[in-house]
């Protein structure tokens, strides 16, 4: 992240629901923001391919469109001065027992057969990654209800202006209202920020004997 002077004036930001028209911008931001990510290097050992954008767009459209994912809150942060989308994220509200079972069943069923195949992706790594993420989530949070930050990405040009923090605080308000905690698996790039926001490490996701390690983190509202 570029160094931002502590006294720099931050632009005014607004949070809005993501829509299907945002999908191309989401793909662009995701590709730029994860360009240096060690996990992305394992997912794409030879870099992204020609089929990667289609596969990513399908995944994002599914989050926005799939009625069985009504528990997902896909959000974007827009700069009010330029109208640019600078960040997007997905919070998942606390699931009912039925929804948790549905998520588990879908995970056990493997990759979505209708999704376009991403030829550049290491399928073995990806399936181990998905499996370990789900197992760590279950191990650390079990049946405790919580808000789950599934995704958070800020355009590299707009990092450090408080946009990611705005999405995080949106989820904190929901967790406070529901008197539950908030949970996420952290990337290397996000870890310091999440600690700064008050998340504590409660476990880890280990994939391929530690080739990829992601801390599992939880935030507890004041007084809970
Ligand atoms: C992680 C990421 C989403 C952060 O988004 P961002 O919009 O730049 O974050 P913000 O500017 O809102 O920072 C949020 C808060 O964390 C603080 N912060 C940011 N980086 C920090 C660091 N390295 N150490 C301590 N605090 C930090 C900011 O000061 C801010 O706090 P404040 O609002 O109290 O001042 C962004 O860097 C990114 O997209 N990275 C690549 C993709 C990724 O790894 N996503 C996370 C997946 S789990």
PDB file of C-alpha atoms and ligand atoms in Angstrom:
ATOM      1  CA  UNK A   1       0.000   0.000   0.000  1.00  0.00           C
ATOM      2  CA  UNK A   2       1.390   3.482  -0.832  1.00  0.00           C
ATOM      3  CA  UNK A   3       2.353   5.617   2.181  1.00  0.00           C
ATOM      4  CA  UNK A   4      -0.532   7.982   3.001  1.00  0.00           C
ATOM      5  CA  UNK A   5       0.366  10.949   5.243  1.00  0.00           C
ATOM      6  CA  UNK A   6      -1.461  10.709   8.585  1.00  0.00           C
ATOM      7  CA  UNK A   7      -2.983  14.187   8.096  1.00  0.00           C
ATOM      8  CA  UNK A   8      -4.101  13.571   4.495  1.00  0.00           C
ATOM      9  CA  UNK A   9      -7.740  14.549   3.880  1.00  0.00           C
ATOM     10  CA  UNK A  10      -9.726  11.411   3.041  1.00  0.00           C
ATOM     11  CA  UNK A  11     -12.284  11.618   0.236  1.00  0.00           C
ATOM     12  CA  UNK A  12     -15.930  11.241   1.115  1.00  0.00           C
ATOM     13  CA  UNK A  13     -17.126   7.659   0.624  1.00  0.00           C
ATOM     14  CA  UNK A  14     -20.497   5.986   0.414  1.00  0.00           C
ATOM     15  CA  UNK A  15     -21.508   2.322   0.765  1.00  0.00           C
ATOM     16  CA  UNK A  16     -23.989   0.890  -1.751  1.00  0.00           C
ATOM     17  CA  UNK A  17     -25.208  -2.602  -2.688  1.00  0.00           C
ATOM     18  CA  UNK A  18     -23.271  -4.224  -5.553  1.00  0.00           C
ATOM     19  CA  UNK A  19     -25.223  -4.812  -8.766  1.00  0.00           C
ATOM     20  CA  UNK A  20     -24.637  -6.981 -11.828  1.00  0.00           C
ATOM     21  CA  UNK A  21     -23.377  -3.913 -13.737  1.00  0.00           C
ATOM     22  CA  UNK A  22     -20.465  -3.783 -11.293  1.00  0.00           C
ATOM     23  CA  UNK A  23     -19.124  -7.240 -12.268  1.00  0.00           C
ATOM     24  CA  UNK A  24     -16.550  -6.038 -14.883  1.00  0.00           C
ATOM     25  CA  UNK A  25     -15.131  -3.493 -12.400  1.00  0.00           C
ATOM     26  CA  UNK A  26     -15.062  -6.126  -9.644  1.00  0.00           C
ATOM     27  CA  UNK A  27     -12.990  -8.405 -11.933  1.00  0.00           C
ATOM     28  CA  UNK A  28     -10.609  -5.568 -12.755  1.00  0.00           C
ATOM     29  CA  UNK A  29     -10.126  -4.589  -9.079  1.00  0.00           C
ATOM     30  CA  UNK A  30      -9.692  -8.210  -7.960  1.00  0.00           C
ATOM     31  CA  UNK A  31      -7.004  -8.873 -10.575  1.00  0.00           C
ATOM     32  CA  UNK A  32      -5.037  -5.722  -9.691  1.00  0.00           C
ATOM     33  CA  UNK A  33      -5.383  -6.086  -5.905  1.00  0.00           C
ATOM     34  CA  UNK A  34      -4.323  -9.750  -5.772  1.00  0.00           C
ATOM     35  CA  UNK A  35      -1.470  -9.391  -8.311  1.00  0.00           C
ATOM     36  CA  UNK A  36       1.179  -9.717  -5.559  1.00  0.00           C
ATOM     37  CA  UNK A  37      -0.713 -12.191  -3.360  1.00  0.00           C
ATOM     38  CA  UNK A  38       1.195 -15.374  -2.379  1.00  0.00           C
ATOM     39  CA  UNK A  39      -2.062 -17.387  -2.471  1.00  0.00           C
ATOM     40  CA  UNK A  40      -2.838 -16.123  -5.995  1.00  0.00           C
ATOM     41  CA  UNK A  41       0.653 -17.305  -7.037  1.00  0.00           C
ATOM     42  CA  UNK A  42      -0.281 -20.816  -5.878  1.00  0.00           C
ATOM     43  CA  UNK A  43      -3.689 -20.645  -7.571  1.00  0.00           C
ATOM     44  CA  UNK A  44      -2.152 -19.400 -10.820  1.00  0.00           C
ATOM     45  CA  UNK A  45       1.409 -20.848 -10.960  1.00  0.00           C
ATOM     46  CA  UNK A  46       1.881 -19.540 -14.523  1.00  0.00           C
ATOM     47  CA  UNK A  47      -0.224 -16.413 -14.161  1.00  0.00           C
ATOM     48  CA  UNK A  48      -3.854 -15.861 -15.077  1.00  0.00           C
ATOM     49  CA  UNK A  49      -5.052 -17.154 -18.441  1.00  0.00           C
ATOM     50  CA  UNK A  50      -7.420 -16.160 -21.222  1.00  0.00           C
ATOM     51  CA  UNK A  51     -10.312 -18.039 -19.552  1.00  0.00           C
ATOM     52  CA  UNK A  52      -9.722 -16.513 -16.079  1.00  0.00           C
ATOM     53  CA  UNK A  53     -11.875 -13.346 -16.514  1.00  0.00           C
ATOM     54  CA  UNK A  54     -14.944 -15.345 -17.628  1.00  0.00           C
ATOM     55  CA  UNK A  55     -14.631 -17.732 -14.736  1.00  0.00           C
ATOM     56  CA  UNK A  56     -14.201 -14.868 -12.251  1.00  0.00           C
ATOM     57  CA  UNK A  57     -17.164 -12.943 -13.687  1.00  0.00           C
ATOM     58  CA  UNK A  58     -19.327 -16.080 -13.390  1.00  0.00           C
ATOM     59  CA  UNK A  59     -18.354 -16.432  -9.706  1.00  0.00           C
ATOM     60  CA  UNK A  60     -19.186 -12.776  -8.968  1.00  0.00           C
ATOM     61  CA  UNK A  61     -22.502 -12.920 -10.872  1.00  0.00           C
ATOM     62  CA  UNK A  62     -23.413 -15.965  -8.804  1.00  0.00           C
ATOM     63  CA  UNK A  63     -22.812 -14.108  -5.523  1.00  0.00           C
ATOM     64  CA  UNK A  64     -25.072 -11.279  -6.740  1.00  0.00           C
ATOM     65  CA  UNK A  65     -27.716 -13.385  -8.436  1.00  0.00           C
ATOM     66  CA  UNK A  66     -28.134 -16.724  -6.698  1.00  0.00           C
ATOM     67  CA  UNK A  67     -31.389 -16.745  -4.669  1.00  0.00           C
ATOM     68  CA  UNK A  68     -29.981 -19.536  -2.459  1.00  0.00           C
ATOM     69  CA  UNK A  69     -27.285 -17.055  -1.336  1.00  0.00           C
ATOM     70  CA  UNK A  70     -29.788 -14.533   0.053  1.00  0.00           C
ATOM     71  CA  UNK A  71     -27.708 -14.450   3.248  1.00  0.00           C
ATOM     72  CA  UNK A  72     -24.868 -12.664   1.367  1.00  0.00           C
ATOM     73  CA  UNK A  73     -24.576  -8.867   1.547  1.00  0.00           C
ATOM     74  CA  UNK A  74     -22.468  -7.760  -1.434  1.00  0.00           C
ATOM     75  CA  UNK A  75     -21.376  -4.147  -0.960  1.00  0.00           C
ATOM     76  CA  UNK A  76     -19.267  -1.555  -2.716  1.00  0.00           C
ATOM     77  CA  UNK A  77     -17.642   1.671  -1.600  1.00  0.00           C
ATOM     78  CA  UNK A  78     -17.907   4.577  -4.023  1.00  0.00           C
ATOM     79  CA  UNK A  79     -15.975   7.865  -3.904  1.00  0.00           C
ATOM     80  CA  UNK A  80     -18.604  10.603  -3.892  1.00  0.00           C
ATOM     81  CA  UNK A  81     -16.249  13.061  -5.676  1.00  0.00           C
ATOM     82  CA  UNK A  82     -15.507  10.882  -8.737  1.00  0.00           C
ATOM     83  CA  UNK A  83     -18.210   8.188  -8.583  1.00  0.00           C
ATOM     84  CA  UNK A  84     -15.501   5.488  -8.815  1.00  0.00           C
ATOM     85  CA  UNK A  85     -16.068   2.145  -7.142  1.00  0.00           C
ATOM     86  CA  UNK A  86     -12.917   1.724  -5.041  1.00  0.00           C
ATOM     87  CA  UNK A  87     -13.691  -1.293  -2.845  1.00  0.00           C
ATOM     88  CA  UNK A  88     -16.052  -4.214  -2.770  1.00  0.00           C
ATOM     89  CA  UNK A  89     -16.759  -6.834  -0.168  1.00  0.00           C
ATOM     90  CA  UNK A  90     -19.200  -9.523   0.864  1.00  0.00           C
ATOM     91  CA  UNK A  91     -20.522 -10.003   4.391  1.00  0.00           C
ATOM     92  CA  UNK A  92     -22.489 -13.162   5.208  1.00  0.00           C
ATOM     93  CA  UNK A  93     -25.085 -12.808   7.963  1.00  0.00           C
ATOM     94  CA  UNK A  94     -25.348 -15.520  10.679  1.00  0.00           C
ATOM     95  CA  UNK A  95     -26.642 -18.674   8.997  1.00  0.00           C
ATOM     96  CA  UNK A  96     -29.557 -20.816  10.105  1.00  0.00           C
ATOM     97  CA  UNK A  97     -28.824 -24.518  10.723  1.00  0.00           C
ATOM     98  CA  UNK A  98     -30.466 -25.318   7.378  1.00  0.00           C
ATOM     99  CA  UNK A  99     -28.314 -22.781   5.505  1.00  0.00           C
ATOM    100  CA  UNK A 100     -25.125 -24.112   7.148  1.00  0.00           C
ATOM    101  CA  UNK A 101     -26.010 -27.605   5.999  1.00  0.00           C
ATOM    102  CA  UNK A 102     -26.704 -26.316   2.491  1.00  0.00           C
ATOM    103  CA  UNK A 103     -23.287 -24.578   2.371  1.00  0.00           C
ATOM    104  CA  UNK A 104     -21.608 -27.814   3.562  1.00  0.00           C
ATOM    105  CA  UNK A 105     -23.455 -29.910   0.972  1.00  0.00           C
ATOM    106  CA  UNK A 106     -22.420 -27.550  -1.828  1.00  0.00           C
ATOM    107  CA  UNK A 107     -18.787 -27.621  -0.661  1.00  0.00           C
ATOM    108  CA  UNK A 108     -18.834 -31.445  -0.516  1.00  0.00           C
ATOM    109  CA  UNK A 109     -20.308 -31.593  -4.029  1.00  0.00           C
ATOM    110  CA  UNK A 110     -17.130 -29.968  -5.443  1.00  0.00           C
ATOM    111  CA  UNK A 111     -16.797 -27.299  -8.139  1.00  0.00           C
ATOM    112  CA  UNK A 112     -19.931 -25.871  -9.774  1.00  0.00           C
ATOM    113  CA  UNK A 113     -20.376 -27.943 -12.978  1.00  0.00           C
ATOM    114  CA  UNK A 114     -21.876 -24.933 -14.797  1.00  0.00           C
ATOM    115  CA  UNK A 115     -18.922 -22.628 -14.071  1.00  0.00           C
ATOM    116  CA  UNK A 116     -16.649 -21.862 -17.040  1.00  0.00           C
ATOM    117  CA  UNK A 117     -13.385 -23.791 -16.683  1.00  0.00           C
ATOM    118  CA  UNK A 118     -10.387 -21.636 -15.774  1.00  0.00           C
ATOM    119  CA  UNK A 119      -7.513 -23.386 -17.598  1.00  0.00           C
ATOM    120  CA  UNK A 120      -4.835 -21.387 -15.778  1.00  0.00           C
ATOM    121  CA  UNK A 121      -5.997 -22.326 -12.274  1.00  0.00           C
ATOM    122  CA  UNK A 122      -4.272 -25.124 -10.322  1.00  0.00           C
ATOM    123  CA  UNK A 123      -7.414 -27.175  -9.611  1.00  0.00           C
ATOM    124  CA  UNK A 124      -5.704 -29.364  -7.003  1.00  0.00           C
ATOM    125  CA  UNK A 125      -4.563 -26.362  -4.993  1.00  0.00           C
ATOM    126  CA  UNK A 126      -7.947 -24.665  -5.346  1.00  0.00           C
ATOM    127  CA  UNK A 127      -9.886 -27.656  -4.077  1.00  0.00           C
ATOM    128  CA  UNK A 128      -7.472 -28.114  -1.126  1.00  0.00           C
ATOM    129  CA  UNK A 129      -7.758 -24.370  -0.414  1.00  0.00           C
ATOM    130  CA  UNK A 130     -11.592 -24.442  -0.420  1.00  0.00           C
ATOM    131  CA  UNK A 131     -11.664 -27.600   1.709  1.00  0.00           C
ATOM    132  CA  UNK A 132      -9.252 -26.206   4.339  1.00  0.00           C
ATOM    133  CA  UNK A 133     -11.043 -22.835   4.476  1.00  0.00           C
ATOM    134  CA  UNK A 134     -14.347 -24.593   5.220  1.00  0.00           C
ATOM    135  CA  UNK A 135     -12.745 -26.961   7.762  1.00  0.00           C
ATOM    136  CA  UNK A 136     -10.997 -24.119   9.645  1.00  0.00           C
ATOM    137  CA  UNK A 137     -14.200 -22.070   9.685  1.00  0.00           C
ATOM    138  CA  UNK A 138     -16.077 -25.016  11.176  1.00  0.00           C
ATOM    139  CA  UNK A 139     -13.286 -25.792  13.674  1.00  0.00           C
ATOM    140  CA  UNK A 140     -12.884 -22.229  14.942  1.00  0.00           C
ATOM    141  CA  UNK A 141     -16.486 -20.980  14.901  1.00  0.00           C
ATOM    142  CA  UNK A 142     -18.462 -24.243  15.105  1.00  0.00           C
ATOM    143  CA  UNK A 143     -22.115 -23.493  15.765  1.00  0.00           C
ATOM    144  CA  UNK A 144     -21.488 -19.977  17.148  1.00  0.00           C
ATOM    145  CA  UNK A 145     -23.540 -17.478  15.101  1.00  0.00           C
ATOM    146  CA  UNK A 146     -21.411 -14.737  13.518  1.00  0.00           C
ATOM    147  CA  UNK A 147     -21.114 -12.282  10.627  1.00  0.00           C
ATOM    148  CA  UNK A 148     -18.529 -13.572   8.119  1.00  0.00           C
ATOM    149  CA  UNK A 149     -16.463 -11.257   5.913  1.00  0.00           C
ATOM    150  CA  UNK A 150     -16.083 -13.530   2.895  1.00  0.00           C
ATOM    151  CA  UNK A 151     -14.349 -11.057   0.610  1.00  0.00           C
ATOM    152  CA  UNK A 152     -12.768  -7.592   0.766  1.00  0.00           C
ATOM    153  CA  UNK A 153     -10.810  -5.959  -2.031  1.00  0.00           C
ATOM    154  CA  UNK A 154      -9.699  -2.363  -2.593  1.00  0.00           C
ATOM    155  CA  UNK A 155      -8.349  -1.027  -5.890  1.00  0.00           C
ATOM    156  CA  UNK A 156      -4.567  -0.560  -5.344  1.00  0.00           C
ATOM    157  CA  UNK A 157      -4.821   3.099  -6.436  1.00  0.00           C
ATOM    158  CA  UNK A 158      -7.371   3.767  -3.668  1.00  0.00           C
ATOM    159  CA  UNK A 159      -5.886   1.762  -0.797  1.00  0.00           C
ATOM    160  CA  UNK A 160      -5.307   3.602   2.475  1.00  0.00           C
ATOM    161  CA  UNK A 161      -8.236   6.048   2.189  1.00  0.00           C
ATOM    162  CA  UNK A 162     -10.531   4.171   4.566  1.00  0.00           C
ATOM    163  CA  UNK A 163     -12.700   2.305   2.029  1.00  0.00           C
ATOM    164  CA  UNK A 164     -11.899  -1.209   3.288  1.00  0.00           C
ATOM    165  CA  UNK A 165     -12.417   0.039   6.848  1.00  0.00           C
ATOM    166  CA  UNK A 166     -15.872   1.361   5.878  1.00  0.00           C
ATOM    167  CA  UNK A 167     -16.975  -2.132   4.771  1.00  0.00           C
ATOM    168  CA  UNK A 168     -15.534  -3.670   7.930  1.00  0.00           C
ATOM    169  CA  UNK A 169     -17.367  -1.151  10.164  1.00  0.00           C
ATOM    170  CA  UNK A 170     -20.621  -1.876   8.268  1.00  0.00           C
ATOM    171  CA  UNK A 171     -20.299  -5.506   9.410  1.00  0.00           C
ATOM    172  CA  UNK A 172     -19.336  -4.475  12.944  1.00  0.00           C
ATOM    173  CA  UNK A 173     -22.625  -2.527  13.216  1.00  0.00           C
ATOM    174  CA  UNK A 174     -24.556  -5.626  12.124  1.00  0.00           C
ATOM    175  CA  UNK A 175     -22.652  -7.844  14.588  1.00  0.00           C
ATOM    176  CA  UNK A 176     -23.375  -5.360  17.405  1.00  0.00           C
ATOM    177  CA  UNK A 177     -27.097  -5.298  16.507  1.00  0.00           C
ATOM    178  CA  UNK A 178     -27.241  -9.114  16.470  1.00  0.00           C
ATOM    179  CA  UNK A 179     -25.006  -9.444  19.584  1.00  0.00           C
ATOM    180  CA  UNK A 180     -22.655 -11.843  17.788  1.00  0.00           C
ATOM    181  CA  UNK A 181     -18.999 -11.736  16.715  1.00  0.00           C
ATOM    182  CA  UNK A 182     -17.452 -11.163  13.266  1.00  0.00           C
ATOM    183  CA  UNK A 183     -15.096 -13.624  11.557  1.00  0.00           C
ATOM    184  CA  UNK A 184     -12.723 -13.728   8.551  1.00  0.00           C
ATOM    185  CA  UNK A 185      -9.713 -15.524   7.100  1.00  0.00           C
ATOM    186  CA  UNK A 186      -6.972 -12.957   6.515  1.00  0.00           C
ATOM    187  CA  UNK A 187      -4.700 -12.512   3.529  1.00  0.00           C
ATOM    188  CA  UNK A 188      -1.101 -11.468   4.184  1.00  0.00           C
ATOM    189  CA  UNK A 189      -1.978  -7.973   2.878  1.00  0.00           C
ATOM    190  CA  UNK A 190      -4.940  -7.576   5.226  1.00  0.00           C
ATOM    191  CA  UNK A 191      -3.514  -8.928   8.501  1.00  0.00           C
ATOM    192  CA  UNK A 192      -2.151  -5.678  10.049  1.00  0.00           C
ATOM    193  CA  UNK A 193      -5.269  -3.795   9.073  1.00  0.00           C
ATOM    194  CA  UNK A 194      -7.564  -6.404  10.657  1.00  0.00           C
ATOM    195  CA  UNK A 195      -5.502  -6.330  13.865  1.00  0.00           C
ATOM    196  CA  UNK A 196      -5.744  -2.531  13.798  1.00  0.00           C
ATOM    197  CA  UNK A 197      -9.534  -2.864  13.531  1.00  0.00           C
ATOM    198  CA  UNK A 198      -9.607  -5.139  16.603  1.00  0.00           C
ATOM    199  CA  UNK A 199      -9.682  -8.650  15.121  1.00  0.00           C
ATOM    200  CA  UNK A 200      -7.826 -11.337  17.131  1.00  0.00           C
ATOM    201  CA  UNK A 201      -6.230 -14.475  15.666  1.00  0.00           C
ATOM    202  CA  UNK A 202      -8.118 -17.601  16.776  1.00  0.00           C
ATOM    203  CA  UNK A 203      -6.745 -20.244  14.409  1.00  0.00           C
ATOM    204  CA  UNK A 204      -5.326 -20.741  10.942  1.00  0.00           C
ATOM    205  CA  UNK A 205      -6.012 -22.235   7.541  1.00  0.00           C
ATOM    206  CA  UNK A 206      -3.085 -24.458   6.443  1.00  0.00           C
ATOM    207  CA  UNK A 207      -3.025 -25.627   2.850  1.00  0.00           C
ATOM    208  CA  UNK A 208      -0.530 -28.048   1.312  1.00  0.00           C
ATOM    209  CA  UNK A 209       1.612 -28.550   4.444  1.00  0.00           C
ATOM    210  CA  UNK A 210       1.886 -24.850   5.117  1.00  0.00           C
ATOM    211  CA  UNK A 211       2.612 -23.621   1.568  1.00  0.00           C
ATOM    212  CA  UNK A 212      -0.302 -21.255   2.237  1.00  0.00           C
ATOM    213  CA  UNK A 213      -1.220 -20.194   5.775  1.00  0.00           C
ATOM    214  CA  UNK A 214      -4.054 -17.766   6.501  1.00  0.00           C
ATOM    215  CA  UNK A 215      -4.902 -16.593  10.025  1.00  0.00           C
ATOM    216  CA  UNK A 216      -8.548 -17.022  11.115  1.00  0.00           C
ATOM    217  CA  UNK A 217      -9.599 -13.881  12.987  1.00  0.00           C
ATOM    218  CA  UNK A 218     -12.543 -12.883  15.165  1.00  0.00           C
ATOM    219  CA  UNK A 219     -13.841  -9.511  16.345  1.00  0.00           C
ATOM    220  CA  UNK A 220     -16.042  -9.257  19.425  1.00  0.00           C
ATOM    221  CA  UNK A 221     -18.333  -6.255  19.988  1.00  0.00           C
ATOM    222  CA  UNK A 222     -17.739  -4.183  23.106  1.00  0.00           C
ATOM    223  CA  UNK A 223     -19.513  -5.710  26.113  1.00  0.00           C
ATOM    224  CA  UNK A 224     -20.355  -9.064  24.517  1.00  0.00           C
TER     225      UNK A 224
HETATM  226  C1  LIG B   1      -6.607  -5.333   2.726  1.00  0.00           C
HETATM  227  C2  LIG B   1      -7.282  -4.221   1.946  1.00  0.00           C
HETATM  228  C3  LIG B   1      -8.680  -4.665   1.578  1.00  0.00           C
HETATM  229  C4  LIG B   1      -7.322  -2.955   2.788  1.00  0.00           C
HETATM  230  O1  LIG B   1      -8.200  -2.024   2.227  1.00  0.00           O
HETATM  231  P1  LIG B   1      -7.993  -0.448   2.331  1.00  0.00           P
HETATM  232  O2  LIG B   1      -9.189   0.158   1.683  1.00  0.00           O
HETATM  233  O3  LIG B   1      -6.673  -0.035   1.813  1.00  0.00           O
HETATM  234  O4  LIG B   1      -8.030  -0.218   3.906  1.00  0.00           O
HETATM  235  P2  LIG B   1      -8.324   1.155   4.688  1.00  0.00           P
HETATM  236  O5  LIG B   1      -7.652   2.294   4.018  1.00  0.00           O
HETATM  237  O6  LIG B   1      -9.792   1.290   4.877  1.00  0.00           O
HETATM  238  O7  LIG B   1      -7.705   0.854   6.092  1.00  0.00           O
HETATM  239  C5  LIG B   1      -8.542   0.426   7.170  1.00  0.00           C
HETATM  240  C6  LIG B   1      -7.909   0.744   8.472  1.00  0.00           C
HETATM  241  O8  LIG B   1      -6.747  -0.050   8.680  1.00  0.00           O
HETATM  242  C7  LIG B   1      -5.616   0.767   8.894  1.00  0.00           C
HETATM  243  N1  LIG B   1      -4.479   0.121   8.262  1.00  0.00           N
HETATM  244  C8  LIG B   1      -4.315  -0.113   6.947  1.00  0.00           C
HETATM  245  N2  LIG B   1      -3.145  -0.762   6.752  1.00  0.00           N
HETATM  246  C9  LIG B   1      -2.596  -0.944   7.958  1.00  0.00           C
HETATM  247  C10 LIG B   1      -1.382  -1.546   8.415  1.00  0.00           C
HETATM  248  N3  LIG B   1      -0.516  -2.098   7.558  1.00  0.00           N
HETATM  249  N4  LIG B   1      -1.123  -1.551   9.734  1.00  0.00           N
HETATM  250  C11 LIG B   1      -2.018  -1.008  10.623  1.00  0.00           C
HETATM  251  N5  LIG B   1      -3.170  -0.422  10.224  1.00  0.00           N
HETATM  252  C12 LIG B   1      -3.454  -0.393   8.922  1.00  0.00           C
HETATM  253  C13 LIG B   1      -5.986   2.094   8.243  1.00  0.00           C
HETATM  254  O9  LIG B   1      -5.292   3.160   8.844  1.00  0.00           O
HETATM  255  C14 LIG B   1      -7.454   2.185   8.549  1.00  0.00           C
HETATM  256  O10 LIG B   1      -7.723   2.535   9.883  1.00  0.00           O
HETATM  257  P3  LIG B   1      -8.475   3.900  10.283  1.00  0.00           P
HETATM  258  O11 LIG B   1      -9.735   3.947   9.440  1.00  0.00           O
HETATM  259  O12 LIG B   1      -8.741   3.728  11.733  1.00  0.00           O
HETATM  260  O13 LIG B   1      -7.488   4.962   9.922  1.00  0.00           O
HETATM  261  C15 LIG B   1      -6.470  -3.857   0.657  1.00  0.00           C
HETATM  262  O14 LIG B   1      -5.144  -3.633   1.028  1.00  0.00           O
HETATM  263  C16 LIG B   1      -6.507  -4.933  -0.413  1.00  0.00           C
HETATM  264  O15 LIG B   1      -7.453  -5.002  -1.209  1.00  0.00           O
HETATM  265  N6  LIG B   1      -5.481  -5.798  -0.449  1.00  0.00           N
HETATM  266  C17 LIG B   1      -5.362  -6.846  -1.477  1.00  0.00           C
HETATM  267  C18 LIG B   1      -6.509  -7.853  -1.407  1.00  0.00           C
HETATM  268  C19 LIG B   1      -6.595  -8.488  -0.035  1.00  0.00           C
HETATM  269  O16 LIG B   1      -5.612  -9.025   0.472  1.00  0.00           O
HETATM  270  N7  LIG B   1      -7.804  -8.418   0.560  1.00  0.00           N
HETATM  271  C20 LIG B   1      -8.063  -8.955   1.884  1.00  0.00           C
HETATM  272  C21 LIG B   1      -8.560 -10.347   1.789  1.00  0.00           C
HETATM  273  S1  LIG B   1      -8.794 -11.063   3.422  1.00  0.00           S
END
